[in-house]
Coordinates of C-alpha atoms (C1' of nucleotides) in Angstrom, one line a residue:
Chain A
M1 CA -5.0 -88.8 -20.4
S2 CA -5.1 -86.2 -17.8
L3 CA -7.8 -85.1 -15.5
T4 CA -9.8 -82.0 -16.3
V5 CA -12.1 -80.3 -13.9
Y6 CA -14.6 -77.5 -14.1
N7 CA -13.4 -74.6 -12.0
T8 CA -16.0 -72.3 -10.7
L9 CA -13.4 -69.6 -10.3
T10 CA -12.5 -69.5 -14.0
R11 CA -15.8 -70.8 -15.2
Q12 CA -14.1 -73.3 -17.5
K13 CA -12.6 -76.8 -17.6
E14 CA -9.0 -76.9 -16.7
I15 CA -6.3 -79.5 -16.6
F16 CA -5.8 -80.5 -13.0
Q17 CA -2.3 -79.9 -11.7
P18 CA -1.7 -80.4 -8.0
I19 CA 0.7 -78.1 -6.2
E20 CA 2.7 -81.0 -5.0
P21 CA 3.2 -83.9 -7.5
G22 CA 1.3 -87.0 -6.4
R23 CA -0.5 -85.2 -3.6
V24 CA -3.9 -83.5 -3.4
F25 CA -5.1 -81.3 -0.6
M26 CA -8.8 -80.9 -0.6
Y27 CA -11.3 -79.1 1.5
C28 CA -15.1 -79.5 1.5
C29 CA -17.6 -77.4 3.4
G30 CA -19.3 -79.8 5.8
P31 CA -22.7 -79.6 7.4
T32 CA -24.0 -77.4 10.2
V33 CA -25.1 -80.1 12.6
Y34 CA -28.4 -79.1 14.0
D35 CA -30.7 -81.5 12.2
H36 CA -30.8 -84.8 10.2
S37 CA -29.2 -84.6 6.8
H38 CA -31.5 -84.9 3.7
I39 CA -30.8 -86.4 0.4
G40 CA -29.6 -83.0 -1.0
H41 CA -26.7 -83.4 1.4
G42 CA -26.4 -86.9 0.1
K43 CA -26.0 -85.8 -3.4
L44 CA -23.3 -83.2 -2.5
Y45 CA -21.2 -85.5 -0.4
V46 CA -21.5 -88.5 -2.7
G47 CA -20.3 -86.2 -5.5
M48 CA -17.3 -85.1 -3.4
D49 CA -16.7 -88.7 -2.4
I50 CA -16.4 -89.6 -6.0
V51 CA -13.9 -86.9 -6.6
V52 CA -11.8 -88.2 -3.7
R53 CA -12.1 -91.8 -4.8
W54 CA -11.2 -91.0 -8.4
L55 CA -8.2 -89.0 -7.4
R56 CA -7.0 -91.9 -5.2
F57 CA -7.7 -94.4 -7.9
S58 CA -5.6 -92.3 -10.2
G59 CA -2.7 -92.6 -7.7
Y60 CA -2.9 -89.4 -5.8
N61 CA -2.3 -89.3 -2.1
V62 CA -5.3 -87.2 -1.0
R63 CA -5.8 -85.4 2.2
Y64 CA -9.5 -84.8 2.5
V65 CA -10.7 -82.3 5.1
M66 CA -14.3 -81.5 5.9
N67 CA -15.4 -79.2 8.6
I68 CA -18.2 -79.7 11.1
T69 CA -19.9 -76.4 11.8
D70 CA -21.0 -76.5 15.4
V71 CA -21.2 -72.8 16.2
G72 CA -21.6 -69.5 14.6
H73 CA -24.1 -70.3 11.8
I74 CA -26.7 -67.6 12.3
L75 CA -30.3 -67.7 11.1
D76 CA -32.1 -64.7 9.6
T77 CA -33.6 -64.1 13.0
G78 CA -30.1 -63.7 14.4
E79 CA -30.4 -66.9 16.2
D80 CA -27.6 -69.5 16.2
R81 CA -28.7 -72.7 14.4
I82 CA -27.3 -74.9 17.1
L83 CA -29.0 -72.9 19.9
K84 CA -32.3 -73.2 18.0
G85 CA -31.8 -77.0 17.9
A86 CA -31.0 -77.0 21.6
R87 CA -34.1 -75.1 22.5
R88 CA -36.3 -77.3 20.2
E89 CA -35.1 -80.5 21.8
R90 CA -34.4 -79.1 25.3
I91 CA -30.9 -80.3 25.4
E92 CA -27.5 -78.8 25.7
P93 CA -26.1 -77.1 22.6
M94 CA -23.2 -79.6 22.5
E95 CA -25.7 -82.4 22.8
V96 CA -27.3 -81.1 19.7
V97 CA -23.9 -81.1 18.0
E98 CA -23.1 -84.6 19.1
R99 CA -26.4 -86.0 18.2
Y100 CA -26.5 -84.6 14.7
M101 CA -22.9 -85.0 14.0
R102 CA -23.2 -88.7 14.7
S103 CA -26.4 -88.8 12.6
F104 CA -24.5 -87.2 9.8
L105 CA -21.6 -89.7 10.1
D106 CA -24.0 -92.6 10.2
D107 CA -25.7 -91.3 7.0
M108 CA -22.4 -90.8 5.3
D109 CA -21.2 -94.3 6.3
A110 CA -24.5 -95.8 5.1
L111 CA -24.1 -94.1 1.8
K112 CA -20.6 -95.6 1.6
N113 CA -18.9 -92.2 1.4
T114 CA -15.3 -92.5 2.5
R115 CA -14.6 -90.6 5.7
P116 CA -12.6 -87.4 5.4
N117 CA -9.1 -87.7 6.8
I118 CA -9.8 -84.8 9.2
M119 CA -13.1 -83.4 10.3
P120 CA -12.3 -80.4 12.3
R121 CA -15.0 -78.7 14.4
A122 CA -15.3 -75.0 14.5
A123 CA -15.8 -74.8 18.2
A124 CA -12.6 -76.6 18.8
H125 CA -10.7 -74.1 16.7
V126 CA -11.7 -70.8 18.3
P127 CA -8.1 -69.8 19.1
E128 CA -7.1 -70.3 15.5
Q129 CA -10.1 -68.2 14.4
I130 CA -9.3 -65.4 16.8
E131 CA -5.7 -65.4 15.6
A132 CA -6.8 -65.1 12.0
I133 CA -9.2 -62.2 12.9
Q134 CA -6.4 -60.4 14.7
K135 CA -4.2 -60.6 11.7
L136 CA -6.9 -59.3 9.4
I137 CA -7.3 -56.3 11.7
E138 CA -3.6 -55.7 11.7
K139 CA -3.6 -55.8 7.9
G140 CA -6.4 -53.3 7.8
H141 CA -9.0 -55.7 6.3
A142 CA -11.1 -55.8 9.4
Y143 CA -12.4 -53.5 12.1
E144 CA -13.9 -53.8 15.6
V145 CA -17.1 -52.2 16.6
N146 CA -18.8 -52.7 20.0
G147 CA -17.1 -56.0 20.6
S148 CA -17.8 -57.4 17.1
V149 CA -15.4 -57.6 14.2
Y150 CA -16.3 -57.2 10.6
F151 CA -14.4 -57.8 7.4
D152 CA -14.2 -54.7 5.2
V153 CA -15.1 -56.0 1.8
Y154 CA -13.9 -52.8 0.1
S155 CA -10.4 -53.4 1.4
Y156 CA -10.1 -56.5 -0.8
P157 CA -10.6 -55.3 -4.4
E158 CA -11.1 -58.9 -5.7
Y159 CA -14.1 -59.5 -3.5
G160 CA -16.8 -61.0 -5.8
K161 CA -14.4 -62.8 -8.2
L162 CA -15.8 -66.2 -7.4
S163 CA -19.5 -65.4 -7.6
R164 CA -18.9 -62.8 -10.3
R165 CA -20.7 -60.1 -8.3
K166 CA -19.9 -56.4 -8.2
L167 CA -20.1 -54.7 -4.9
D168 CA -22.2 -51.8 -6.1
E169 CA -24.7 -54.2 -7.6
L170 CA -24.9 -56.1 -4.3
E171 CA -25.9 -53.0 -2.5
E172 CA -29.0 -52.6 -4.7
G173 CA -30.1 -56.1 -4.2
K174 CA -29.6 -56.4 -0.5
R175 CA -32.5 -57.9 1.3
V176 CA -31.3 -57.8 4.8
E177 CA -31.4 -54.6 6.9
V178 CA -28.2 -52.8 7.3
R179 CA -26.5 -53.3 10.6
T180 CA -25.7 -49.7 11.4
E181 CA -22.5 -50.5 13.2
K182 CA -21.0 -51.9 10.0
R183 CA -19.0 -49.6 7.7
H184 CA -20.7 -51.0 4.6
A185 CA -23.8 -53.1 4.3
E186 CA -21.7 -55.8 2.5
D187 CA -19.2 -56.2 5.3
F188 CA -19.6 -59.6 7.1
A189 CA -19.0 -60.6 10.6
L190 CA -15.8 -62.3 11.7
W191 CA -16.6 -62.2 15.3
K192 CA -19.8 -61.4 17.1
A193 CA -20.2 -59.9 20.5
A194 CA -22.4 -62.2 22.6
E195 CA -25.3 -61.1 24.6
P196 CA -24.9 -62.3 28.2
E197 CA -27.6 -64.9 27.8
H198 CA -26.0 -66.4 24.7
I199 CA -24.9 -69.9 25.7
L200 CA -22.1 -70.4 23.3
Q201 CA -19.4 -67.7 23.9
W202 CA -15.7 -67.4 24.2
A203 CA -13.3 -64.8 25.6
S204 CA -11.5 -62.8 22.9
P205 CA -9.5 -59.6 22.6
W206 CA -12.8 -57.9 21.8
G207 CA -14.7 -59.3 24.8
Q208 CA -17.0 -62.3 25.1
G209 CA -18.4 -63.5 21.8
Y210 CA -18.4 -66.2 19.1
P211 CA -17.0 -66.6 15.6
G212 CA -18.8 -65.8 12.4
W213 CA -19.7 -68.5 10.0
H214 CA -17.1 -68.0 7.3
I215 CA -13.9 -67.6 9.4
E216 CA -13.9 -71.2 10.5
C217 CA -13.2 -72.5 7.0
T218 CA -10.3 -70.1 6.6
A219 CA -8.8 -71.0 9.9
M220 CA -9.2 -74.7 9.6
S221 CA -8.4 -75.2 5.9
T222 CA -5.2 -73.2 6.4
K223 CA -4.3 -75.1 9.4
Y224 CA -4.7 -78.6 7.9
L225 CA -4.0 -77.9 4.2
G226 CA -1.8 -74.9 4.0
E227 CA -2.3 -71.3 2.9
T228 CA -2.9 -72.5 -0.7
F229 CA -4.4 -75.8 -1.4
D230 CA -5.7 -77.7 -4.5
I231 CA -9.4 -78.2 -4.3
H232 CA -12.2 -76.5 -2.5
G233 CA -15.5 -78.3 -2.8
G234 CA -19.0 -77.5 -1.7
G235 CA -22.6 -76.9 -2.7
L236 CA -23.6 -74.5 -5.4
E237 CA -25.7 -72.4 -3.0
N238 CA -22.6 -71.7 -0.9
I239 CA -20.8 -69.8 -3.7
F240 CA -22.3 -66.7 -2.3
P241 CA -21.9 -65.5 0.3
H242 CA -20.0 -68.2 2.1
N243 CA -17.3 -69.2 -0.4
E244 CA -16.8 -65.7 -1.6
C245 CA -16.2 -64.5 2.0
E246 CA -13.9 -67.4 2.8
L247 CA -11.9 -66.6 -0.3
A248 CA -11.7 -62.9 0.3
Q249 CA -10.7 -63.2 4.0
S250 CA -8.2 -66.0 3.3
E251 CA -6.4 -64.2 0.5
A252 CA -6.5 -60.9 2.3
L253 CA -4.9 -62.7 5.3
T254 CA -2.1 -64.6 3.5
G255 CA -1.6 -62.6 0.3
K256 CA -1.6 -65.9 -1.5
P257 CA -4.2 -67.7 -3.6
F258 CA -6.6 -69.7 -1.4
A259 CA -7.7 -72.7 -3.4
N260 CA -6.7 -73.4 -7.0
Y261 CA -9.8 -75.3 -8.1
W262 CA -13.3 -74.7 -6.9
L263 CA -15.7 -77.6 -7.4
H264 CA -19.4 -77.1 -6.8
A265 CA -22.1 -79.7 -6.7
G266 CA -25.5 -78.9 -8.1
S267 CA -28.6 -78.6 -6.0
L268 CA -31.1 -81.4 -5.6
T269 CA -34.7 -80.5 -6.3
L270 CA -37.9 -82.3 -5.4
D271 CA -40.6 -81.9 -8.0
G272 CA -38.6 -79.1 -9.4
V273 CA -38.2 -77.2 -6.2
K274 CA -34.9 -77.0 -4.3
M275 CA -34.9 -79.3 -1.3
S276 CA -33.8 -77.5 1.7
K277 CA -34.5 -77.5 5.4
S278 CA -35.9 -74.0 5.4
L279 CA -38.5 -74.9 2.8
G280 CA -39.5 -78.0 4.7
N281 CA -39.7 -80.2 1.7
S282 CA -36.8 -82.5 2.6
I283 CA -36.5 -86.2 2.6
T284 CA -33.9 -87.4 5.0
I285 CA -31.2 -89.8 4.0
K286 CA -32.5 -92.2 6.6
Q287 CA -35.9 -92.1 5.0
A288 CA -34.5 -92.7 1.6
L289 CA -32.4 -95.6 2.8
L290 CA -35.5 -97.3 4.3
N291 CA -36.7 -98.0 0.7
N292 CA -33.5 -98.3 -1.2
S293 CA -30.1 -99.7 -0.9
P294 CA -27.2 -97.3 -0.7
E295 CA -25.9 -98.7 -3.9
V296 CA -29.1 -97.9 -5.7
L297 CA -29.2 -94.4 -4.3
R298 CA -25.6 -93.8 -5.3
H299 CA -26.3 -95.1 -8.8
Y300 CA -29.2 -92.7 -9.0
I301 CA -27.2 -89.8 -7.9
L302 CA -24.3 -90.7 -10.2
S303 CA -26.5 -91.0 -13.2
S304 CA -26.4 -87.3 -13.5
S305 CA -23.4 -85.0 -13.3
Y306 CA -22.2 -84.0 -9.9
N307 CA -22.1 -80.3 -10.8
G308 CA -25.5 -80.2 -12.4
P309 CA -28.9 -80.1 -10.8
M310 CA -30.9 -83.2 -10.1
D311 CA -34.6 -83.7 -9.6
Y312 CA -35.4 -86.5 -7.2
S313 CA -38.5 -88.5 -7.9
P314 CA -39.8 -91.9 -6.9
A315 CA -40.0 -92.9 -10.5
G316 CA -36.4 -91.9 -11.0
V317 CA -35.3 -94.1 -8.1
E318 CA -37.2 -97.0 -9.4
S319 CA -35.7 -96.6 -12.8
A320 CA -32.3 -96.4 -11.2
Q321 CA -33.1 -99.6 -9.2
K322 CA -33.9 -101.5 -12.4
G323 CA -30.9 -100.3 -14.2
W324 CA -28.6 -101.0 -11.3
E325 CA -29.9 -104.6 -11.0
R326 CA -29.0 -105.2 -14.6
L327 CA -25.6 -103.5 -14.2
V328 CA -24.6 -105.8 -11.4
S329 CA -26.5 -108.9 -12.6
P330 CA -23.4 -110.9 -13.8
L331 CA -21.9 -110.7 -10.3
A332 CA -24.0 -113.4 -8.8
S333 CA -23.2 -115.7 -11.7
I334 CA -19.5 -115.0 -11.6
R335 CA -19.2 -115.4 -7.9
Q336 CA -21.1 -118.7 -7.9
Q337 CA -19.0 -120.0 -10.7
L338 CA -15.9 -119.1 -8.9
R339 CA -16.9 -121.4 -6.0
R340 CA -16.9 -124.4 -8.3
T341 CA -14.0 -126.7 -8.0
D342 CA -14.2 -128.0 -11.6
L343 CA -13.4 -124.7 -13.2
P344 CA -11.3 -124.7 -16.3
Q345 CA -7.8 -123.3 -15.9
G346 CA -5.8 -121.4 -18.4
E347 CA -4.7 -118.0 -19.7
I348 CA -7.0 -115.1 -20.2
S349 CA -8.2 -115.1 -23.8
A350 CA -7.7 -112.1 -26.0
V351 CA -11.5 -111.5 -26.2
V352 CA -11.8 -111.2 -22.5
Q353 CA -8.7 -109.1 -22.1
T354 CA -9.9 -106.7 -24.8
C355 CA -13.2 -106.4 -23.1
I356 CA -11.5 -105.5 -19.8
D357 CA -9.0 -103.1 -21.3
T358 CA -11.6 -101.3 -23.3
A359 CA -13.9 -100.8 -20.3
L360 CA -11.1 -99.6 -18.1
S361 CA -9.8 -97.2 -20.7
D362 CA -13.2 -95.8 -21.6
F363 CA -14.2 -95.5 -17.9
S364 CA -11.0 -93.6 -17.1
A365 CA -11.5 -91.2 -20.0
A366 CA -15.0 -90.5 -18.7
M367 CA -13.9 -89.9 -15.1
D368 CA -11.0 -87.8 -16.3
D369 CA -13.4 -85.5 -18.0
D370 CA -14.6 -83.7 -15.0
F371 CA -15.8 -86.8 -13.2
N372 CA -18.4 -87.6 -15.8
T373 CA -20.2 -90.4 -14.0
P374 CA -23.1 -90.7 -16.4
I375 CA -20.7 -91.7 -19.1
A376 CA -18.7 -93.9 -16.7
L377 CA -21.9 -95.7 -15.9
S378 CA -22.7 -96.1 -19.6
V379 CA -19.3 -97.7 -20.0
L380 CA -20.1 -100.2 -17.2
F381 CA -23.4 -101.0 -18.9
E382 CA -21.6 -101.8 -22.1
Y383 CA -19.1 -103.9 -20.1
T384 CA -22.0 -105.8 -18.5
R385 CA -23.5 -106.5 -21.9
Q386 CA -20.2 -107.9 -23.1
V387 CA -19.7 -109.9 -19.9
N388 CA -23.2 -111.4 -20.3
I389 CA -22.4 -112.4 -23.8
L390 CA -19.2 -114.1 -22.6
L391 CA -21.0 -115.8 -19.8
N392 CA -23.8 -117.1 -22.1
G393 CA -21.3 -118.1 -24.8
E394 CA -20.4 -121.6 -25.9
T395 CA -17.0 -121.8 -24.1
L396 CA -16.9 -121.8 -20.4
L397 CA -14.8 -119.0 -19.0
N398 CA -11.8 -120.2 -17.0
Q399 CA -10.9 -119.2 -13.5
A400 CA -8.4 -116.5 -14.5
E401 CA -10.9 -114.9 -16.8
L402 CA -13.7 -114.9 -14.2
T403 CA -11.4 -113.5 -11.6
A404 CA -10.2 -110.7 -14.0
I405 CA -13.8 -109.8 -14.9
L406 CA -14.8 -109.7 -11.3
D407 CA -11.8 -107.7 -10.4
L408 CA -12.6 -104.9 -12.8
Y409 CA -16.1 -104.7 -11.4
Q410 CA -14.6 -104.4 -8.0
R411 CA -12.2 -101.7 -9.0
L412 CA -14.6 -99.5 -11.1
A413 CA -18.1 -100.2 -9.7
G414 CA -16.8 -100.9 -6.3
D415 CA -13.7 -98.9 -5.4
V416 CA -14.5 -95.9 -7.6
L417 CA -18.2 -95.6 -7.7
G418 CA -19.2 -97.5 -4.6
I419 CA -22.2 -99.2 -6.2
L420 CA -21.1 -102.8 -5.9
P421 CA -23.4 -104.9 -3.8
E422 CA -22.0 -106.8 -0.9
E423 CA -21.4 -110.5 -1.5
H424 CA -24.9 -111.2 -0.2
G425 CA -27.3 -108.3 0.0
G426 CA -29.8 -107.7 2.7
T427 CA -29.5 -108.5 6.3
Q428 CA -27.0 -111.2 7.2
T429 CA -28.6 -113.3 9.9
T430 CA -26.7 -116.4 8.8
S431 CA -23.4 -117.2 7.4
V432 CA -22.7 -116.9 3.7
E433 CA -21.5 -120.5 3.6
L434 CA -24.6 -121.9 5.2
T435 CA -26.9 -120.0 2.9
D436 CA -24.9 -121.0 -0.1
G437 CA -24.9 -124.6 0.9
L438 CA -28.6 -124.8 1.6
V439 CA -29.5 -123.0 -1.6
Q440 CA -27.2 -125.2 -3.6
L441 CA -28.8 -128.3 -2.1
L442 CA -32.3 -127.1 -3.2
I443 CA -31.0 -126.2 -6.6
E444 CA -29.7 -129.8 -6.9
M445 CA -33.0 -131.2 -5.8
R446 CA -34.9 -129.0 -8.2
A447 CA -32.5 -130.1 -11.0
N448 CA -33.4 -133.7 -10.3
A449 CA -37.1 -132.9 -10.4
R450 CA -36.7 -131.1 -13.7
K451 CA -34.8 -134.0 -15.1
N452 CA -37.7 -136.3 -14.2
K453 CA -40.1 -133.7 -15.7
D454 CA -41.6 -133.3 -12.2
Y455 CA -42.3 -129.6 -12.9
A456 CA -44.8 -129.4 -10.0
S457 CA -41.9 -130.0 -7.5
S458 CA -39.4 -127.9 -9.3
D459 CA -41.7 -124.9 -9.5
R460 CA -42.6 -125.4 -5.9
I461 CA -39.0 -125.1 -4.9
R462 CA -38.5 -122.0 -7.1
N463 CA -41.7 -120.3 -5.8
R464 CA -41.0 -121.0 -2.2
L465 CA -37.5 -119.8 -2.5
Q466 CA -38.7 -116.7 -4.2
E467 CA -41.0 -116.0 -1.3
L468 CA -37.9 -116.1 0.9
G469 CA -36.1 -113.6 -1.4
V470 CA -34.0 -116.2 -3.3
L471 CA -34.4 -115.9 -7.1
L472 CA -33.4 -118.9 -9.2
E473 CA -32.3 -118.3 -12.8
D474 CA -31.7 -121.2 -15.1
G475 CA -28.7 -120.6 -17.4
K476 CA -26.6 -122.6 -19.8
D477 CA -24.2 -123.8 -17.2
G478 CA -26.7 -124.6 -14.5
T479 CA -28.9 -122.6 -12.1
I480 CA -27.7 -119.5 -10.3
Y481 CA -29.4 -117.7 -7.4
K482 CA -29.7 -114.1 -6.4
L483 CA -30.7 -112.8 -3.0
S484 CA -33.1 -109.8 -3.1
A485 CA -32.7 -107.5 -0.1
Chain B
rG1 C1' -34.0 -55.1 -10.4
rG2 C1' -28.8 -57.6 -10.7
rC3 C1' -25.8 -62.1 -11.7
rG4 C1' -25.9 -67.1 -13.5
rA5 C1' -27.7 -71.8 -15.2
rC6 C1' -30.8 -74.6 -18.2
rG7 C1' -34.8 -76.1 -21.9
rU8 C1' -32.7 -83.1 -25.7
rG9 C1' -37.2 -88.9 -28.2
rG10 C1' -43.0 -91.5 -23.3
rC11 C1' -39.6 -90.5 -18.7
rC12 C1' -34.6 -89.8 -16.7
rG13 C1' -30.0 -88.2 -18.7
rA14 C1' -24.9 -87.4 -21.6
rG15 C1' -23.3 -84.4 -25.4
rC16 C1' -19.6 -78.4 -26.2
rG17 C1' -19.4 -78.1 -34.8
rG18 C1' -19.4 -83.4 -38.8
rU19 C1' -19.6 -90.3 -37.5
rC20 C1' -23.4 -95.0 -31.2
rA21 C1' -24.4 -91.9 -25.5
rG22 C1' -26.6 -94.7 -21.7
rG23 C1' -30.6 -96.2 -18.5
rC24 C1' -36.1 -96.9 -17.6
rA25 C1' -40.6 -97.8 -20.1
rG26 C1' -42.8 -99.9 -25.0
rA27 C1' -42.7 -103.4 -29.5
rG28 C1' -40.9 -107.9 -32.1
rG29 C1' -37.6 -112.1 -31.9
rC30 C1' -34.0 -115.9 -29.7
rC31 C1' -33.2 -119.0 -25.5
rU32 C1' -36.4 -121.8 -21.6
rG33 C1' -40.7 -127.4 -19.7
rC34 C1' -42.8 -122.7 -18.1
rA35 C1' -40.6 -118.5 -16.0
rA36 C1' -36.8 -115.2 -14.7
rA37 C1' -32.4 -113.3 -16.3
rG38 C1' -29.7 -112.5 -20.6
rC39 C1' -28.9 -111.6 -25.9
rC40 C1' -30.6 -109.6 -30.8
rU41 C1' -33.7 -106.0 -33.5
rU42 C1' -36.6 -101.6 -33.0
rG43 C1' -37.1 -95.1 -31.5
rU44 C1' -34.2 -90.4 -36.9
rA45 C1' -35.1 -86.2 -30.1
rC46 C1' -32.7 -81.6 -29.4
rA47 C1' -38.2 -75.0 -26.8
rG48 C1' -39.4 -71.3 -31.0
rC49 C1' -37.6 -67.9 -34.8
rG50 C1' -33.6 -65.8 -37.4
rG51 C1' -28.2 -65.8 -38.4
rU52 C1' -22.8 -67.7 -39.0
rU53 C1' -20.8 -72.3 -41.6
rC54 C1' -19.7 -76.8 -46.8
rA55 C1' -21.8 -78.8 -42.0
rA56 C1' -25.3 -76.6 -35.8
rA57 C1' -28.5 -80.1 -30.4
rU58 C1' -23.5 -78.0 -30.2
rC59 C1' -21.5 -71.0 -32.2
rC60 C1' -24.2 -65.9 -32.3
rG61 C1' -28.8 -62.9 -31.7
rC62 C1' -33.9 -62.4 -30.4
rU63 C1' -38.5 -64.6 -28.2
rC64 C1' -40.9 -67.9 -24.9
rG65 C1' -40.4 -71.0 -20.6
rU66 C1' -38.1 -73.3 -16.1
rC67 C1' -34.7 -72.9 -12.2
rG68 C1' -30.8 -71.1 -8.9
rC69 C1' -28.2 -67.2 -6.2
rC70 C1' -28.5 -61.9 -4.6
rU71 C1' -25.7 -62.2 3.4
rC72 C1' -30.5 -69.0 6.6
rC73 C1' -29.4 -73.3 3.4
rA74 C1' -25.4 -78.4 1.1

RNA sequence: GGCGACGUGGCCGAGCGGUCAGGCAGAGGCCUGCAAAGCCUUGUACAGCGGUUCAAAUCCGCUCGUCGCCUCCA
């Protein structure tokens, strides 16, 4: 079974073939760090994280690069986003960058996204960007006017191939006034001359200025991944203009294909409307995490395709929460059983082995089909059902079987999807051993009370523990407990 | 105006020509001292109208509706 991915460039699913066997070079457009990230960003980066995790699980050595845009991203008003943030908070531009880059990393860590291998910052790669711009001028793809440099889109005939736009059609739909100094309205800035009062500026062959938004991705992806690399990821709304411009200037620069596969994550909507900072309808990742565990949020995000849209709703999160609880429900039981010293020993039975093999194989097929996490989750639900049947069955599972079952959860739900709860959820103010010992003691006392039909005492223990967030569940082989966060 | 997605049972959400998606909610049952959890059973959905086909949620056309992008966005 081989991996197929939907490629925005060709608008179809293709068999994934890396340039270098066993290695994948991947770039993903990162955030402009001028404000806290919202859950729309969460959906995008969880989606990309799943791509990386699945590639690694499949045995690829992945170099994952994500840029941090800390300069050059201009608002409609012509104002730099970073400078706007700096003025808003009355701090230095680089303080804005540090503050929100850390906030972004905190959020990504909290969502259990694996860190990219390299997170290059645009402001730290100005020389590389200047060099790229110079080469584009030499090759006749760019021109300098009044200290600014623009990319001549008509010099690159394939401009528009990613977003499937035609230049003559673009001209009709333009909504921004034509900068008269540009040769064509569609030309975009590679370098902008800075006004003297502009705080962020660098010396260049064209005078003081700062780089345009798109050139950083070309300079940094080329530097860390090579002139042609495997996967370029990002949000759907970046296809045009950002990705299109990146693509055009990169290929014009090197004369080689830029990225072989373009993966785009669908937008997240709130009540049917796209969540975005400019619309002011955003829920930050930090806010979302106040009410939900990262595992639940990931499960919610992964219950729809990464490249499709997703509507965020409280009812949806709640539904995801319930589903997730059932999905991981056998874990508490298995982990507690594995602590027992009187566990049967022996080989893994054919029934258990088949259950595991089927789940792994179905799960892999789903993930290989363009990272189809909804199907992958449905495989895990079926696995959970089978495991519950085994756990409730007449024969006690032996240690090897319990270990194997747990191991598959760890690999698929844990390593690949990142939705496995920690051994004990919630805040850990005390050691796992102490909690476990105390709860086991109470379980024993309650079992005694039940044996003596002293249900008042047994219910009191159960109710008091529930108030403390410890749920007792009586099963065939004794009572297990679950900690609610 | 241009380009492009999409409309699936109460809700969410897969599906890419023929045979089970899955989750949540609901109903009935088993188990339980009672619960909880789990398990079993239960839902004949594909916006509308035409067409292609032995066969269409799936392909084609039209209509209606929703959304995204068209140089701020992830």
